[in-house]
XYZ file of N, CA and C in Angstrom:
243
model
N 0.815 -1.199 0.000
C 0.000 0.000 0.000
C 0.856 1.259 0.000
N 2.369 0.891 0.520
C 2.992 2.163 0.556
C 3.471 2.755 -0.830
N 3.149 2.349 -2.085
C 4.013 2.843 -3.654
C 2.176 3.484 -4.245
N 1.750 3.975 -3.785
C 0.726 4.699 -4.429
C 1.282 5.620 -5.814
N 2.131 6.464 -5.718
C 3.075 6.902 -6.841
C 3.114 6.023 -7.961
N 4.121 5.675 -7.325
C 4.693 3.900 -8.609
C 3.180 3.416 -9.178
N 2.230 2.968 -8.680
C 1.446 2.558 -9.293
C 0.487 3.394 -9.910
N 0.090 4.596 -9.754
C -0.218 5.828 -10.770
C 0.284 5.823 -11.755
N 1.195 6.004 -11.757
C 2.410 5.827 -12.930
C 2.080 4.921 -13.820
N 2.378 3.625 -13.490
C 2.022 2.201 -13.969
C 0.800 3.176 -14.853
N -0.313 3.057 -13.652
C -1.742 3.007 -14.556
C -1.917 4.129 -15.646
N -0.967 5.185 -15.418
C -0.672 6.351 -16.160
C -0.916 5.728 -17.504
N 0.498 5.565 -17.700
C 1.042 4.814 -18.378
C 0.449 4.332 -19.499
N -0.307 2.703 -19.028
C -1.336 1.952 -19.653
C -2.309 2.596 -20.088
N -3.131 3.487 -19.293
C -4.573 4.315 -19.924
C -3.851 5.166 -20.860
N -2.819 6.022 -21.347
C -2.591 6.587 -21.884
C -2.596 5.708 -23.402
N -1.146 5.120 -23.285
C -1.105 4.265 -24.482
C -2.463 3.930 -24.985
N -3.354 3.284 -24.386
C -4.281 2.539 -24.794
C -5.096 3.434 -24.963
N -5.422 5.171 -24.758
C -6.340 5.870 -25.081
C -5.803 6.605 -26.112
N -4.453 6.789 -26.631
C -4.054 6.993 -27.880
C -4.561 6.385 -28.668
N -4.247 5.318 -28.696
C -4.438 3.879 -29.315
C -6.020 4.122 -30.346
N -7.107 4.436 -29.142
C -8.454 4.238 -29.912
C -9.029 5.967 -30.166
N -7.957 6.681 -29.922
C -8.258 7.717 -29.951
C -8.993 7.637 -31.879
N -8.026 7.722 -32.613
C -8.663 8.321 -33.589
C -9.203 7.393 -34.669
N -9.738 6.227 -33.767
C -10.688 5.223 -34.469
C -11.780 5.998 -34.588
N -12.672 5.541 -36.271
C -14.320 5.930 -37.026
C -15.048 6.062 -35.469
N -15.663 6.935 -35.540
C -16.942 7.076 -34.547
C -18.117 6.376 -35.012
N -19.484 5.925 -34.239
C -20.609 5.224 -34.340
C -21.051 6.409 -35.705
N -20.841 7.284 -35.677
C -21.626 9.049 -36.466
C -20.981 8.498 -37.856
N -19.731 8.034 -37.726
C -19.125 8.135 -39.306
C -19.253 6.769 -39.637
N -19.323 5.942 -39.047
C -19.831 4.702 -39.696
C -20.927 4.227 -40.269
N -21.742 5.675 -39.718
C -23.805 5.739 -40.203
C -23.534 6.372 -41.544
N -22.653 7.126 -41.476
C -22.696 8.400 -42.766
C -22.307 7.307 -43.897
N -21.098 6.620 -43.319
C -20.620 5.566 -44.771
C -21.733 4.282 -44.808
N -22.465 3.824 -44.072
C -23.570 2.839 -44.447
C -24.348 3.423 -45.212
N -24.849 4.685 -44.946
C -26.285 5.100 -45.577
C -25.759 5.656 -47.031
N -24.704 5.976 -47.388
C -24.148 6.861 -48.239
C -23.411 5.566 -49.515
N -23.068 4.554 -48.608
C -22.362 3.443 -49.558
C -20.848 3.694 -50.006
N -21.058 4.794 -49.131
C -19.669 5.344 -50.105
C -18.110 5.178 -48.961
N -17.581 3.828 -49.075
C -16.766 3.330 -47.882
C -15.200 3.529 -47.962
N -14.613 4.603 -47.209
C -13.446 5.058 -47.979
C -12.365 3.778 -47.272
N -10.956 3.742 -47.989
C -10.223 2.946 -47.460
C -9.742 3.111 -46.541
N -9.665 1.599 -45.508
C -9.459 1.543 -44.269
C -8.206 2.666 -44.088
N -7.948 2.744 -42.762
C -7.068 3.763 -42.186
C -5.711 3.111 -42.003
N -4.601 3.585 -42.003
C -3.458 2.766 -41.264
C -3.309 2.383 -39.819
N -3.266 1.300 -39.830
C -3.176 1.013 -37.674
C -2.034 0.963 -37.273
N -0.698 0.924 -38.216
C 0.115 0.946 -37.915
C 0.766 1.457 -36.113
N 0.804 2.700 -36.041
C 0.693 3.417 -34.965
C 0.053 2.838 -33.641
N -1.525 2.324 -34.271
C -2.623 1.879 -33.386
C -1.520 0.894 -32.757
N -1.222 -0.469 -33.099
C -0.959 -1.420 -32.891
C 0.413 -1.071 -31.908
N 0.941 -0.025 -32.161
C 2.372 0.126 -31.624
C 2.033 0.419 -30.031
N 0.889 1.228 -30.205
C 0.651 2.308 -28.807
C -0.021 1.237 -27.748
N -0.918 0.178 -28.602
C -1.774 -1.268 -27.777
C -0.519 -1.471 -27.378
N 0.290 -2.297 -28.592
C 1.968 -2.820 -27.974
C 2.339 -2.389 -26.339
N 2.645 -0.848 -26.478
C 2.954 -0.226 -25.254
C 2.346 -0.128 -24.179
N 1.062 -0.793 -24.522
C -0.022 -0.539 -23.195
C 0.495 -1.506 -22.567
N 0.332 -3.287 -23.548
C 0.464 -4.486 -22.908
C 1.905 -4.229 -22.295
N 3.005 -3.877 -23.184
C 4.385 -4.001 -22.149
C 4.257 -3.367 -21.063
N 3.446 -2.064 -21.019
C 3.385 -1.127 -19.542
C 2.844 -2.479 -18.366
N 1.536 -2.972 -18.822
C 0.947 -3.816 -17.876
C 1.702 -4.831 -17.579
N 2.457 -5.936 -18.610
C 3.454 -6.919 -18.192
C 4.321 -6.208 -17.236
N 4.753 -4.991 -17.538
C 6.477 -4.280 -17.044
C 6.119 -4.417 -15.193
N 4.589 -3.620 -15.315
C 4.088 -3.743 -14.199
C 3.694 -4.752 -13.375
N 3.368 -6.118 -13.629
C 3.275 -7.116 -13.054
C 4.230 -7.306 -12.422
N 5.596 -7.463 -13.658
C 6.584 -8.421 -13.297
C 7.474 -7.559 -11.926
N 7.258 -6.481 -12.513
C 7.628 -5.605 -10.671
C 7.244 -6.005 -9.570
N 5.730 -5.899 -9.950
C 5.108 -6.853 -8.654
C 5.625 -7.850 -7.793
N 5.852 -8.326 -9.113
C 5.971 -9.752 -8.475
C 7.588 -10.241 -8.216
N 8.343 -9.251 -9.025
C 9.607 -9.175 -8.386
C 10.160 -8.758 -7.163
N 9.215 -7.592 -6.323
C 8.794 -6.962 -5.295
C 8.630 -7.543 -4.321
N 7.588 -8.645 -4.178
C 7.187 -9.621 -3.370
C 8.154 -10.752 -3.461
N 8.521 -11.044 -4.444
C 9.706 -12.044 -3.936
C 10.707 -11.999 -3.110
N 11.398 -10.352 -3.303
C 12.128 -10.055 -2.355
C 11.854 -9.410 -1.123
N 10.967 -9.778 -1.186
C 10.288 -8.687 0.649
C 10.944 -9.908 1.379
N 11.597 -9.194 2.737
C 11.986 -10.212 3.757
C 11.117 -10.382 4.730
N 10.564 -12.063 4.490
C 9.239 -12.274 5.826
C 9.712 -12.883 6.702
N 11.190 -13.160 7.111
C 11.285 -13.587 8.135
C 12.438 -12.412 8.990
N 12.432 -11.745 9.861
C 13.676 -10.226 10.446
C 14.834 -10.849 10.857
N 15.648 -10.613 10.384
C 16.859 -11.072 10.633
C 16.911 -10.142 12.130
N 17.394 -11.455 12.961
C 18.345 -10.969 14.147
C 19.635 -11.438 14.244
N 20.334 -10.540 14.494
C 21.655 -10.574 15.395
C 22.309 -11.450 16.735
């Protein structure tokens, strides 16, 4: 509970990438205009898209594996002297 920071970050991070990501996907509005109209222009490049998802999932793996690298090394038993 004490890395509140660190894990902002993390989630920073992930929502960002991933709200790039669908940022400038067709809206429900422009997908009505090209049904009713017939007139269906060519798909968009995702190139980008796919890179920024990419970065979401590594943010979330990057973040696990901290986790869980974290907890491995916590000492549960106190060393005495």
């Amino acid at each position: 509970m004490g890395r509140w920071l660190e894990g902002t970050i993390w989630a920073g991070l992930f929502i960002t990438a991933f709200y790039l990501a669908s940022a400038d996907s067709p809206t429900a509005i422009e997908l009505a205009d090209y049904g009713r109209t017939g007139n269906v222009p060519p798909p968009y490049p995702r190139g980008a898209e796919w890179i920024l998802l990419g970065l979401a999932a590594l943010f979330w793996l990057a973040s696990l594996g901290v986790t869980i690298w974290r907890r491995a090394n916590l000492q549960t038993v106190p060393k005495s002297d």
